Coordinates of C-alpha atoms in Angstrom, one line a residue:
M1 CA 326.6 -25.8 59.7
T2 CA 330.1 -27.0 60.1
G3 CA 329.7 -30.8 60.3
T4 CA 327.7 -33.7 61.5
Q5 CA 327.3 -32.5 65.0
N6 CA 325.5 -29.4 63.8
L7 CA 323.5 -31.6 61.5
A8 CA 322.4 -33.7 64.4
D9 CA 320.9 -30.6 66.0
L10 CA 318.7 -30.1 63.0
V11 CA 317.9 -33.5 61.6
S12 CA 316.6 -36.8 63.0
I13 CA 316.0 -39.9 60.9
G14 CA 312.7 -41.7 61.3
I15 CA 312.0 -45.3 60.1
T16 CA 308.9 -47.4 60.4
T17 CA 309.2 -51.2 60.0
K18 CA 307.3 -54.4 60.3
N19 CA 308.6 -57.9 59.7
R20 CA 311.5 -56.8 57.6
W21 CA 314.5 -57.2 59.9
Q22 CA 317.0 -58.0 57.1
D23 CA 316.0 -54.9 55.2
L24 CA 316.2 -52.8 58.3
E25 CA 319.7 -54.1 59.2
I26 CA 321.0 -53.3 55.7
T27 CA 319.5 -49.8 55.8
L28 CA 321.1 -49.1 59.2
A29 CA 324.5 -50.4 57.9
K30 CA 324.2 -48.1 54.9
I31 CA 323.4 -45.1 57.1
Q32 CA 326.5 -45.9 59.0
E33 CA 328.5 -46.2 55.7
V34 CA 327.6 -42.6 54.7
G35 CA 328.4 -41.2 58.1
L36 CA 324.9 -40.4 59.3
E37 CA 324.8 -42.8 62.2
T38 CA 325.6 -39.8 64.5
L39 CA 322.1 -38.4 63.8
P40 CA 319.2 -39.2 66.2
I41 CA 317.5 -42.3 64.7
I42 CA 314.0 -43.2 65.8
I43 CA 312.6 -46.6 64.7
F44 CA 309.0 -47.6 65.3
D45 CA 308.3 -51.4 64.9
D46 CA 304.6 -51.7 64.1
A47 CA 304.0 -55.1 65.8
S48 CA 306.4 -57.4 64.0
D49 CA 305.8 -61.1 64.5
R50 CA 309.2 -61.6 66.2
A51 CA 311.7 -59.5 68.1
C52 CA 314.6 -57.8 66.3
P53 CA 317.1 -60.6 65.7
F54 CA 320.3 -58.5 65.7
D55 CA 321.9 -56.1 68.1
I56 CA 320.5 -52.8 66.8
S57 CA 322.7 -50.7 69.0
S58 CA 325.8 -52.0 67.3
L59 CA 324.9 -50.0 64.2
S60 CA 324.4 -46.6 66.0
S61 CA 324.5 -45.4 69.6
Q62 CA 321.9 -42.8 68.7
I63 CA 319.0 -45.3 67.9
Q64 CA 315.8 -45.0 69.8
F65 CA 313.9 -48.2 69.2
N66 CA 310.2 -48.6 70.0
R67 CA 308.4 -51.9 69.5
F68 CA 304.6 -52.0 69.6
T69 CA 302.4 -55.0 70.3
E70 CA 299.4 -53.7 68.3
S71 CA 299.7 -52.8 64.7
K72 CA 298.3 -49.3 63.8
G73 CA 299.7 -49.0 60.3
L74 CA 302.7 -47.1 58.9
I75 CA 300.8 -43.8 58.4
V76 CA 300.0 -43.7 62.1
R77 CA 303.5 -44.6 63.1
R78 CA 305.1 -41.9 60.9
N79 CA 302.9 -39.3 62.5
Q80 CA 303.9 -40.6 66.0
I81 CA 307.6 -40.4 65.0
A82 CA 307.2 -36.8 64.0
Q83 CA 305.5 -36.1 67.3
S84 CA 308.3 -37.7 69.2
M85 CA 311.2 -35.9 67.5
Q86 CA 312.8 -32.7 68.8
T87 CA 314.7 -31.6 65.7
K88 CA 313.5 -29.1 63.0
Y89 CA 313.7 -31.7 60.2
Y90 CA 312.6 -35.2 59.8
L91 CA 314.5 -37.4 57.3
S92 CA 311.9 -40.1 56.7
L93 CA 313.2 -43.4 55.3
D94 CA 311.5 -46.7 54.5
D95 CA 313.1 -49.7 56.2
D96 CA 314.4 -50.7 52.7
S97 CA 315.6 -47.2 51.7
Y98 CA 318.9 -45.4 52.4
P99 CA 321.1 -42.6 51.1
V100 CA 324.1 -43.6 48.9
S101 CA 325.6 -40.4 47.6
G102 CA 325.4 -36.6 47.8
S103 CA 325.2 -34.4 50.8
L104 CA 322.5 -34.3 53.4
E105 CA 324.2 -31.2 54.8
A106 CA 323.8 -29.4 51.5
A107 CA 320.1 -30.5 51.4
V108 CA 319.6 -29.0 54.9
E109 CA 321.4 -25.8 53.9
F110 CA 319.1 -25.5 51.0
A111 CA 316.1 -26.2 53.2
E112 CA 317.3 -23.5 55.6
S113 CA 317.4 -20.9 52.8
L114 CA 313.6 -21.3 52.2
D115 CA 310.9 -19.7 54.2
D116 CA 308.0 -21.7 52.6
L117 CA 309.3 -25.3 52.8
L118 CA 307.1 -28.3 53.6
C119 CA 309.3 -31.0 52.2
L120 CA 312.4 -31.8 50.1
S121 CA 312.0 -34.6 47.6
F122 CA 315.1 -36.6 46.5
P123 CA 316.0 -38.7 43.5
I124 CA 315.2 -42.4 44.3
Y125 CA 316.7 -45.3 42.4
N126 CA 315.7 -49.0 42.7
P127 CA 318.9 -51.1 42.2
I128 CA 316.8 -54.3 42.2
L129 CA 314.6 -53.2 39.3
A130 CA 317.4 -51.1 37.8
E131 CA 315.1 -48.1 37.4
Y132 CA 314.4 -44.7 38.9
Q133 CA 311.3 -44.3 41.0
N134 CA 311.8 -40.6 41.2
Q135 CA 314.2 -39.0 38.8
S136 CA 315.8 -35.6 38.8
F137 CA 315.2 -33.4 35.7
N138 CA 317.5 -30.6 36.6
Q139 CA 320.9 -30.3 38.3
E140 CA 319.5 -27.6 40.6
P141 CA 316.6 -27.7 43.0
Y142 CA 313.1 -27.0 41.7
P143 CA 309.5 -26.9 42.9
V144 CA 307.4 -30.0 42.7
R145 CA 303.8 -31.0 43.6
C146 CA 304.7 -33.5 46.3
F147 CA 307.3 -36.1 47.4
V148 CA 307.9 -39.8 47.5
G149 CA 307.4 -41.6 50.8
C150 CA 310.4 -43.9 50.9
G151 CA 312.9 -41.0 51.3
H152 CA 312.3 -37.3 52.0
L153 CA 313.1 -34.4 54.4
L154 CA 310.1 -32.9 56.2
H155 CA 309.9 -29.5 57.9
R156 CA 308.6 -31.2 61.1
E157 CA 306.7 -28.3 62.7
R158 CA 304.8 -27.5 59.6
F159 CA 304.0 -31.1 59.0
L160 CA 302.5 -31.2 62.5
Q161 CA 300.7 -27.9 62.1
L162 CA 298.9 -29.5 59.2
G163 CA 297.9 -32.4 61.5
G164 CA 300.2 -34.9 59.9
Y165 CA 299.1 -37.5 57.4
R166 CA 295.4 -38.3 57.2
E167 CA 295.2 -41.6 59.1
E168 CA 291.9 -42.6 57.4
L169 CA 293.9 -43.1 54.2
I170 CA 295.3 -46.3 55.8
H171 CA 297.8 -47.0 53.0
Q172 CA 299.1 -45.0 50.0
G173 CA 298.5 -41.5 48.9
E174 CA 299.3 -39.7 52.1
E175 CA 302.2 -37.7 50.7
M176 CA 300.1 -36.2 47.8
E177 CA 297.3 -35.4 50.2
I178 CA 299.3 -33.5 52.7
A179 CA 301.2 -31.7 50.0
A180 CA 297.9 -30.4 48.5
R181 CA 296.9 -29.1 51.9
A182 CA 300.2 -27.4 52.3
F183 CA 300.2 -25.9 48.8
Q184 CA 297.0 -24.0 49.7
R185 CA 298.8 -22.6 52.8
N186 CA 301.8 -21.5 50.7
W187 CA 304.1 -24.2 52.0
Y188 CA 305.7 -26.1 49.1
C189 CA 307.7 -29.1 48.1
Y190 CA 311.1 -28.9 46.3
H191 CA 313.1 -31.5 44.6
F192 CA 316.8 -31.6 45.7
P193 CA 318.8 -33.6 43.1
K194 CA 322.1 -34.0 44.9
F195 CA 321.1 -36.5 47.6
L196 CA 320.5 -39.9 46.1
I197 CA 318.3 -42.5 47.9
H198 CA 318.3 -46.2 47.0
H199 CA 315.0 -48.1 47.5
T200 CA 315.6 -51.8 47.3
A201 CA 311.9 -52.9 47.2
S202 CA 311.3 -55.7 44.6
N203 CA 307.9 -56.7 43.2
T204 CA 308.3 -60.2 44.8
G205 CA 305.8 -60.7 47.6
R206 CA 304.0 -57.4 47.1
N207 CA 300.4 -57.3 48.2
W208 CA 299.0 -56.0 44.8
H209 CA 295.4 -56.2 45.9
R210 CA 296.1 -54.0 48.9
M211 CA 298.1 -51.5 46.8
D212 CA 295.5 -51.5 44.0
F213 CA 292.6 -51.1 46.4
Y214 CA 293.9 -48.3 48.6
G215 CA 295.6 -46.5 45.7
A216 CA 292.3 -46.3 43.8
R217 CA 290.2 -45.6 46.9
N218 CA 292.5 -42.7 48.0
N219 CA 292.6 -41.3 44.5
V220 CA 288.8 -40.9 44.6
F221 CA 289.1 -39.2 47.9
W222 CA 291.9 -36.8 46.7
N223 CA 289.8 -35.8 43.7
D224 CA 286.8 -35.1 46.0
W225 CA 288.8 -33.2 48.5
F226 CA 290.9 -31.0 46.2
I227 CA 289.7 -30.8 42.6
P228 CA 287.9 -27.6 41.8
K229 CA 284.1 -28.2 41.8
Q230 CA 284.0 -27.1 38.1
L231 CA 286.3 -30.0 37.2
K232 CA 285.4 -32.6 39.7
F233 CA 282.7 -34.6 37.9
I234 CA 284.9 -34.8 34.7
K235 CA 288.0 -35.8 36.7
Q236 CA 286.1 -38.6 38.7
G237 CA 284.6 -39.9 35.5
R238 CA 288.0 -40.1 33.7
T239 CA 289.5 -41.7 36.7
F240 CA 286.7 -44.4 36.8
V241 CA 287.2 -45.2 33.1
S242 CA 291.0 -45.5 33.5
R243 CA 290.5 -47.9 36.5
V244 CA 288.2 -50.1 34.5
I245 CA 290.6 -50.3 31.6
H246 CA 293.6 -50.9 33.8
S247 CA 291.8 -53.6 35.8
L248 CA 290.9 -55.5 32.6
K249 CA 294.4 -55.1 31.3
V250 CA 296.2 -56.5 34.4
G251 CA 293.5 -59.0 35.4
R252 CA 293.2 -57.6 39.0
L253 CA 290.0 -56.4 40.6
G254 CA 291.5 -54.4 43.5
Q255 CA 291.4 -51.1 41.6
L256 CA 287.8 -51.4 40.8
Q257 CA 286.9 -52.5 44.3
G258 CA 288.9 -49.5 45.7
E259 CA 287.2 -47.1 43.2
F260 CA 283.7 -48.3 44.4
A261 CA 284.8 -48.1 48.0
G262 CA 286.0 -44.5 47.5
L263 CA 282.8 -43.4 45.8
R264 CA 280.7 -45.1 48.5
D265 CA 282.6 -43.4 51.3
I266 CA 282.9 -39.9 49.8
S267 CA 280.2 -38.4 52.1
K268 CA 281.8 -40.0 55.2
Y269 CA 285.0 -37.9 54.7
K270 CA 283.5 -34.8 53.2
S271 CA 284.8 -32.7 56.2
N272 CA 288.3 -33.2 54.7
R273 CA 287.4 -31.2 51.6
E274 CA 289.8 -28.3 50.8
M275 CA 289.0 -27.7 47.2
M276 CA 291.5 -25.7 45.2
S277 CA 290.4 -22.7 43.2
L278 CA 290.9 -23.1 39.4
E279 CA 293.9 -20.7 39.6
I280 CA 295.7 -22.7 42.4
F281 CA 294.8 -26.0 40.8
R282 CA 296.4 -24.9 37.5
Q283 CA 299.6 -23.8 39.4
W284 CA 299.6 -27.2 41.1
R285 CA 299.0 -29.2 37.9
D286 CA 301.8 -27.4 36.0
L287 CA 304.5 -28.5 38.5
P288 CA 306.5 -31.7 38.1
Q289 CA 305.1 -34.6 40.2
S290 CA 308.0 -35.1 42.6

């Protein structure tokens, strides 16, 4: 690659949004600041209550904006974005996440050097909470289990070959799930430390019940779908105990409700089982998270 024009042939940016126009406007302005506004940018609005209040085309001439009148959820929309793209790589950003430093071109060059890539994970820092949500532990790229949803680079064709995210998960856990499927097909995730993403989410206004419920529910599913059968009962038992303790500690019942919902619906989704062998599971377990 020699510049952004070549980069635009390889990478598209995909953003899903709903009722967060101010966040989206800031993200697009930040994309412009770091010189990535020349890339194709696909935005799917998952049925916001009102139309976009600003001139979105003023922030990039490459934006393709799609507004839907029926909400399907962000997992569905992210799959649809991947299907609508033409480029090899899909830089997925939350509507409140944006790159601030480092080189996307260098990240893509590293991606191009790999023949087993599913996804590049990046360091993610939350300036509102003044903490890393995904921290680099080495100055050079290294393999990891999975990636963080608010900022990552997917090999689009392999993502689609896997069938995309499991839409039955509804909310949370989709990245870990697809990474586990990919791992068993010898497609891997790597952490690339030299492309920093800021994620400006705050805890204010978060739907903790929804997060607790689906986080716990989908963890039960993940254990059932991927944990080796020799370890599954022990793992599910330990997970259940930890949910009880945490729910009592924070005074929220969402995790317990999600745990029971997951256990109740295990048989409904048993066709998704792709249990790892003990050897593969140990290889997976020994990697850094993301």
